[in-house]
CSV table of C-alpha atoms and ligand atoms in Angstrom, one decimal:
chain,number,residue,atom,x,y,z
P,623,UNK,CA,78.3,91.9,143.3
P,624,UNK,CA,81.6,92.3,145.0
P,625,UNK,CA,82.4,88.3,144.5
P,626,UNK,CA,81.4,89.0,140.8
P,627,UNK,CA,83.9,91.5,140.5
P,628,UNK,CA,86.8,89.5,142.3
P,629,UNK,CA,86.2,86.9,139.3
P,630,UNK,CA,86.2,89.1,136.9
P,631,UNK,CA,89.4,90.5,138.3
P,632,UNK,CA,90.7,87.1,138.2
P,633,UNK,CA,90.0,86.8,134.6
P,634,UNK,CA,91.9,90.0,133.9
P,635,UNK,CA,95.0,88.4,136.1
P,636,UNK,CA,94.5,84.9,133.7
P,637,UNK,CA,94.5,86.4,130.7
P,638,UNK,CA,97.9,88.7,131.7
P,639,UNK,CA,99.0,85.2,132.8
P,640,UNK,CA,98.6,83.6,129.8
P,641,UNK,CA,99.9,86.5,127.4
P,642,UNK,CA,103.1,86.9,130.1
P,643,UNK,CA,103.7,82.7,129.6
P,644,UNK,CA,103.5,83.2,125.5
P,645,UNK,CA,106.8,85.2,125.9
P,646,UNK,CA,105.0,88.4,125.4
P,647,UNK,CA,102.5,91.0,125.6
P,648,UNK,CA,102.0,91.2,122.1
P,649,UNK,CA,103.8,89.2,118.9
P,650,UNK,CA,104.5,91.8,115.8
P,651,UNK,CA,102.4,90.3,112.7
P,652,UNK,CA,104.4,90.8,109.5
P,653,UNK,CA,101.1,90.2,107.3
P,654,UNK,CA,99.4,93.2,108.7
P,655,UNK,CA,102.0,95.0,110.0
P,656,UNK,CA,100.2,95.3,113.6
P,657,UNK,CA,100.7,94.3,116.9
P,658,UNK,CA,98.7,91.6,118.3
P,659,UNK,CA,97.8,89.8,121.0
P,660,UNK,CA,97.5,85.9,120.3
P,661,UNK,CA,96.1,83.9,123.4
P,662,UNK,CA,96.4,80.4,121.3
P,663,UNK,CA,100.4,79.1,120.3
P,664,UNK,CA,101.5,78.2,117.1
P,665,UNK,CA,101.6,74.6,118.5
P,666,UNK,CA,98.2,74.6,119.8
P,667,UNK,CA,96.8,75.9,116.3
P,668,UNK,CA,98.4,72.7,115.0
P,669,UNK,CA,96.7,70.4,117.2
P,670,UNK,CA,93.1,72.4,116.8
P,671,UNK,CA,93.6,72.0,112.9
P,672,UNK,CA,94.8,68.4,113.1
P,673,UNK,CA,91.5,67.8,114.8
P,674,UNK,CA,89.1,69.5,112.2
P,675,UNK,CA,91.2,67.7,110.1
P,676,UNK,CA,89.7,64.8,111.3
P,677,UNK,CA,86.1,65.6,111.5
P,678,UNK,CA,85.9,66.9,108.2
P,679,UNK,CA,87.2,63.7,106.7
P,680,UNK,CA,84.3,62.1,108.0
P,681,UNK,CA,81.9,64.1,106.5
P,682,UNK,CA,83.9,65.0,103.5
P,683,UNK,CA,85.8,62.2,101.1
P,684,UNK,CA,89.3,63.7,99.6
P,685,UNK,CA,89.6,63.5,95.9
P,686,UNK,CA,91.7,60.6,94.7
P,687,UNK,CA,92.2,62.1,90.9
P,688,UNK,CA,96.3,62.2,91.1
P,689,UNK,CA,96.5,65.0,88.5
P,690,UNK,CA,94.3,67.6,90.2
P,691,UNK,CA,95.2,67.3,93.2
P,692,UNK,CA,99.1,67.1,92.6
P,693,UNK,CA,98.3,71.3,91.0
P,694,UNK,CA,96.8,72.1,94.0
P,695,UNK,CA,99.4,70.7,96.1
P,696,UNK,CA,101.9,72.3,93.6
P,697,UNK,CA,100.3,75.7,93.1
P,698,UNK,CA,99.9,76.0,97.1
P,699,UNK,CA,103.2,75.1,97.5
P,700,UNK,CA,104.3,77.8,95.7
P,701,UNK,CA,101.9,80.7,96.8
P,702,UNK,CA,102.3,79.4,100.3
P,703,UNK,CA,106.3,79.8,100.1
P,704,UNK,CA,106.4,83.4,99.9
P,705,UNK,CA,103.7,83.9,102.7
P,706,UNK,CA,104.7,86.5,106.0
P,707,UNK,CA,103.5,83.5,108.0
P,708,UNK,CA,106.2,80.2,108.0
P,709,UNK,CA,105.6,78.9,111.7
P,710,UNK,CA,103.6,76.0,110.3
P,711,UNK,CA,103.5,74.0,107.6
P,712,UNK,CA,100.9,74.6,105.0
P,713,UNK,CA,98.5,71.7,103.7
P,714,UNK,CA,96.3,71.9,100.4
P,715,UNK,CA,93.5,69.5,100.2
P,716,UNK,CA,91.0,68.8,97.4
P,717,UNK,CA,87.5,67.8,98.6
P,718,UNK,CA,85.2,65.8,95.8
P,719,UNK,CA,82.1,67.9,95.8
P,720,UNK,CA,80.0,69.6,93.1
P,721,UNK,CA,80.4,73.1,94.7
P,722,UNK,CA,82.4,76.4,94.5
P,723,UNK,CA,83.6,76.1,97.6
P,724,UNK,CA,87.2,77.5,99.4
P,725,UNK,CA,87.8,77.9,103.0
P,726,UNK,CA,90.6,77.3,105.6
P,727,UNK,CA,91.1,76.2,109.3
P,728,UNK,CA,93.7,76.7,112.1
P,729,UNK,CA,97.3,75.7,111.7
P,730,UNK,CA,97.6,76.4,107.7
P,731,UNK,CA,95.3,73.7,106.0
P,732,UNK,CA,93.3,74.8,103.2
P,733,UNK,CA,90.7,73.5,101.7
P,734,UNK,CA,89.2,73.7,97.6
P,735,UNK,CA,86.1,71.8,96.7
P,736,UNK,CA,86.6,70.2,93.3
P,737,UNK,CA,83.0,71.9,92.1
P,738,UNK,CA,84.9,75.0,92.7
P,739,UNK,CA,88.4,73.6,91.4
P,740,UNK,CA,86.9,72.4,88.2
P,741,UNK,CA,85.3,75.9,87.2
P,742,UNK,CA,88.6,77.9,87.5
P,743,UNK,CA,90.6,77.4,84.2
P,744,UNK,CA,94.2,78.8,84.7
P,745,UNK,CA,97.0,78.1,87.5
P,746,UNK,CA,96.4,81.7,87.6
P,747,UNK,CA,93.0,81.6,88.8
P,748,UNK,CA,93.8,78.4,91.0
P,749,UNK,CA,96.2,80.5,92.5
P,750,UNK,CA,94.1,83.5,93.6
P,751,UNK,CA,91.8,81.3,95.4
P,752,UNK,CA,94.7,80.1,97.4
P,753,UNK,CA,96.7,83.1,97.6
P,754,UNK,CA,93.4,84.4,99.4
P,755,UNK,CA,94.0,81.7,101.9
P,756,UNK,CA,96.8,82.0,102.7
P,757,UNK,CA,96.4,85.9,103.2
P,758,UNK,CA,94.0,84.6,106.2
P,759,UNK,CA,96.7,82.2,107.4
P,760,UNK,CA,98.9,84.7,107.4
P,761,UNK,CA,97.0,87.6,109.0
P,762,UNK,CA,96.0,85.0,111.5
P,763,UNK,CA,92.4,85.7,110.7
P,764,UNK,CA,91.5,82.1,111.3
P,765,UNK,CA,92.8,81.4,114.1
P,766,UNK,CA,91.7,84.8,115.6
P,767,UNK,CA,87.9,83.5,115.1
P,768,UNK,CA,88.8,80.8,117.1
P,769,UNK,CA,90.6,82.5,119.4
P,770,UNK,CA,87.5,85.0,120.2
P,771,UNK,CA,85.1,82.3,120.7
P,772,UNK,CA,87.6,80.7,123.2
P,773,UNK,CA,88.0,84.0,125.4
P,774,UNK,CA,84.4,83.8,125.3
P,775,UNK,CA,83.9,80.5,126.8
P,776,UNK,CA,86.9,81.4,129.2
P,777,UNK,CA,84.8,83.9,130.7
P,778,UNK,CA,81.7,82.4,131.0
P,779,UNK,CA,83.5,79.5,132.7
P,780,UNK,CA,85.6,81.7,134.5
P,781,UNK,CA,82.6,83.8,136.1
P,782,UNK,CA,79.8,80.9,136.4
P,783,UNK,CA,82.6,78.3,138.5
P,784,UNK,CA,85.9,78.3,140.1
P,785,UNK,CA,88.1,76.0,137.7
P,786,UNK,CA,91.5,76.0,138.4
P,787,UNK,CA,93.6,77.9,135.9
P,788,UNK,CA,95.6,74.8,134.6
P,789,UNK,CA,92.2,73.3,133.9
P,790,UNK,CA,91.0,76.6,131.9
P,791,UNK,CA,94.1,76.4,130.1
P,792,UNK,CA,93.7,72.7,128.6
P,793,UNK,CA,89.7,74.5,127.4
P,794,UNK,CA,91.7,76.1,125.0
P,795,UNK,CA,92.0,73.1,123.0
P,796,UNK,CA,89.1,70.9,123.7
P,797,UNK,CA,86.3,73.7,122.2
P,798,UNK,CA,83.7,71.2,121.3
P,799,UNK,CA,83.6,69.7,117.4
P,800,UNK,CA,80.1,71.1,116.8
P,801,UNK,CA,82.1,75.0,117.9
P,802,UNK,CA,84.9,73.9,116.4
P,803,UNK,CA,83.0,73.1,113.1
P,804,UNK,CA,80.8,76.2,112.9
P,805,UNK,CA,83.6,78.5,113.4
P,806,UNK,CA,85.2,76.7,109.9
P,807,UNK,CA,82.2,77.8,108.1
P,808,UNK,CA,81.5,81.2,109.6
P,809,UNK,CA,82.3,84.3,107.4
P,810,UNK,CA,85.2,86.8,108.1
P,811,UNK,CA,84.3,90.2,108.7
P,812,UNK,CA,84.8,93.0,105.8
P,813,UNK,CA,88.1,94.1,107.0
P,814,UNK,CA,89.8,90.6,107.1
P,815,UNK,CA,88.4,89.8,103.3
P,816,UNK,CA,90.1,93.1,102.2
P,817,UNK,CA,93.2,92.4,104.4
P,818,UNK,CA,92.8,88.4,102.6
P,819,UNK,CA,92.4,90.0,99.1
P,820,UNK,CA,96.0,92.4,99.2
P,821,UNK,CA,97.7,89.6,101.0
P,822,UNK,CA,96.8,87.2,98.2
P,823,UNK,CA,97.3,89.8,95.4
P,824,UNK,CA,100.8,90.7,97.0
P,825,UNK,CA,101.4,86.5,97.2
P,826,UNK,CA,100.8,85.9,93.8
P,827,UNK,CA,102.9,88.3,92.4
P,828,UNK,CA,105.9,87.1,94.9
P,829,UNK,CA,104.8,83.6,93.8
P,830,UNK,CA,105.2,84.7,89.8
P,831,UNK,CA,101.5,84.2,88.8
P,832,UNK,CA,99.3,86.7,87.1
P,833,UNK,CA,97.7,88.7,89.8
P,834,UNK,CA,94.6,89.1,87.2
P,835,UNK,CA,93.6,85.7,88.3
P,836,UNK,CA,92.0,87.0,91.5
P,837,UNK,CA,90.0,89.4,89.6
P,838,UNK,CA,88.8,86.8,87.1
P,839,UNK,CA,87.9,84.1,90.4
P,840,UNK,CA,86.2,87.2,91.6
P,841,UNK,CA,84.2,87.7,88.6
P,842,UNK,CA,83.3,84.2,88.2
P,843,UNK,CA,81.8,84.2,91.7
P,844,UNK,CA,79.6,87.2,91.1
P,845,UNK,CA,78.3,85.9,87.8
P,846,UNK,CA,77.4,82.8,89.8
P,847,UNK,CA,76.0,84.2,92.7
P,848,UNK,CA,73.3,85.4,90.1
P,849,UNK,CA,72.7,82.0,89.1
P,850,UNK,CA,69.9,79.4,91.3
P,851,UNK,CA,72.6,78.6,93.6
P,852,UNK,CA,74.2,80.6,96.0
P,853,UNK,CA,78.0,79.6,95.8
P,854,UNK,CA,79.2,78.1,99.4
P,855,UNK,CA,82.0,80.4,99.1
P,856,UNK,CA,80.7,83.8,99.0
P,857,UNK,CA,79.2,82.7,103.2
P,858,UNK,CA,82.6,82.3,104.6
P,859,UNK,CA,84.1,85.0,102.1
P,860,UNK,CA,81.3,87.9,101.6
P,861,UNK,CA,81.7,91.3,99.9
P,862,UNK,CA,82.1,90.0,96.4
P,863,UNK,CA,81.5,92.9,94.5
P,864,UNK,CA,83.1,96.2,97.0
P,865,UNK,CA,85.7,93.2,96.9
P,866,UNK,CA,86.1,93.4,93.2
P,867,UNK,CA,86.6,97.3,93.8
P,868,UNK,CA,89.2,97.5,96.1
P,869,UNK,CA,91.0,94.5,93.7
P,870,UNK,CA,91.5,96.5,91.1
P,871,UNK,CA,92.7,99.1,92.9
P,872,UNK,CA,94.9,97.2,94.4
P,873,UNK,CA,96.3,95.6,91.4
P,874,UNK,CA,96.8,99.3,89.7
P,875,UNK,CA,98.7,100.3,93.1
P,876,UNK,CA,101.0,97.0,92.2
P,877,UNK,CA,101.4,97.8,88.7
P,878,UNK,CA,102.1,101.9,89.4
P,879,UNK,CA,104.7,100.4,91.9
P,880,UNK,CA,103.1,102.4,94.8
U,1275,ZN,ZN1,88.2,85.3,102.6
């Protein structure tokens, strides 16, 4: 019991050792306006995202049609350039496969499946799907999934052996693929969609697109969620129709200039 405790302890001390190494306690997030603690570094996000990267592409082929994929690039370019979140790069990739399906990983690359890409008509609509995104990105809602599951394995590791602290800290980047992977295609809770939603609405007004397209991406997904197949999308994003709600509330709070 008492040697429990002392590890436990230790844990506490780690993780103030790790936060007091990042600079701070806490780093001021402009996207939501809170203060939070992030465990993982900007430069470590990179590396976890460059190896998803990697492992999707194995199991995913790129789309080699030069006209679709230079929109995305070009739309995401733009939406991306006005995000609160500019310690990274952002990277828009188009993945050839027949389903409506959006969803982003650590260190700013986002993903659009051309099933999904193909049903939207306007830059608009392209736009909102990104702008979503990006509000993610930006909130650091990805990387805070990650993050979670990492503490997690921390203290499990932390409590069951005595690694030494330099070797817990190299964990934080070698989260096995199979983790790694699952945590891509888990869905973000209520709050972060909402948060994802007024980021992206806020975005694509910045970015000079109509801030309807959200609402008619929205709209498309519900009438296909009625349909025989379940879009992909709605898993990792859920909430489609309180989401649809809180949209147009939010887009009347734009226009009223509240
Ligand atoms: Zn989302």
């Amino acid at each position: 019991m008492k040697r429990n405790f002392s590890r436990i302890f230790f844990f506490g001390v780690f993780i103030f050792t790790v936060i007091l190494t990042n600079g701070c306690a806490t780093t001021y997030n402009a996207a939501t306006g809170r203060r939070e603690i992030i465990i993982i570094p900007t430069n470590e996000e990179v590396t976890m995202g460059e190896d998803i990267h990697r492992k999707l592409l194995t199991e995913f082929h790129l789309s080699q049609d030069k006209n679709k994929v230079g929109r995305l690039k070009r739309i995401g370019a733009r939406v991306s350039q006005v995000s609160d979140r500019q310690d990274f790069e952002y990277h828009f990739f188009l993945v050839e496969k027949d389903e409506l399906n959006a969803f982003t990983v650590p260190g700013g690359n986002i993903y659009m499946f051309t099933g999904l890409f193909d049903k939207l008509k306007t830059d608009d609509e392209i736009a909102g799907v990104l702008a979503h995104e990006v509000g993610h990105c930006a909130a650091r809602h990805t990387i805070k999934k990650f993050q979670a599951a990492v503490s997690y394995s921390l203290i499990g590791s932390i409590i069951l052996n005595t690694l030494q602290m330099e070797e817990q800290l190299q964990r934080i980047a070698t989260l096995s693929t199979d983790v790694l992977m699952n945590l891509v295609f888990s869905a973000y809770g209520r709050r972060d969609e909402f948060e994802a939603d007024r980021l992206g609405i806020k975005y694509l007004d910045l970015a000079g697109y109509n801030v309807n397209g959200m609402l008619e991406v929205l709209d498309v997904l519900k009438q296909e969620s009625k349909g025989p197949r379940m879009p992909l999308i709605l898993q990792t994003h859920p909430y489609v129709e309180d989401r649809i709600e809180a949209v147009k509330k939010e887009i009347e709070r734009l226009r009223s200039g509240g």
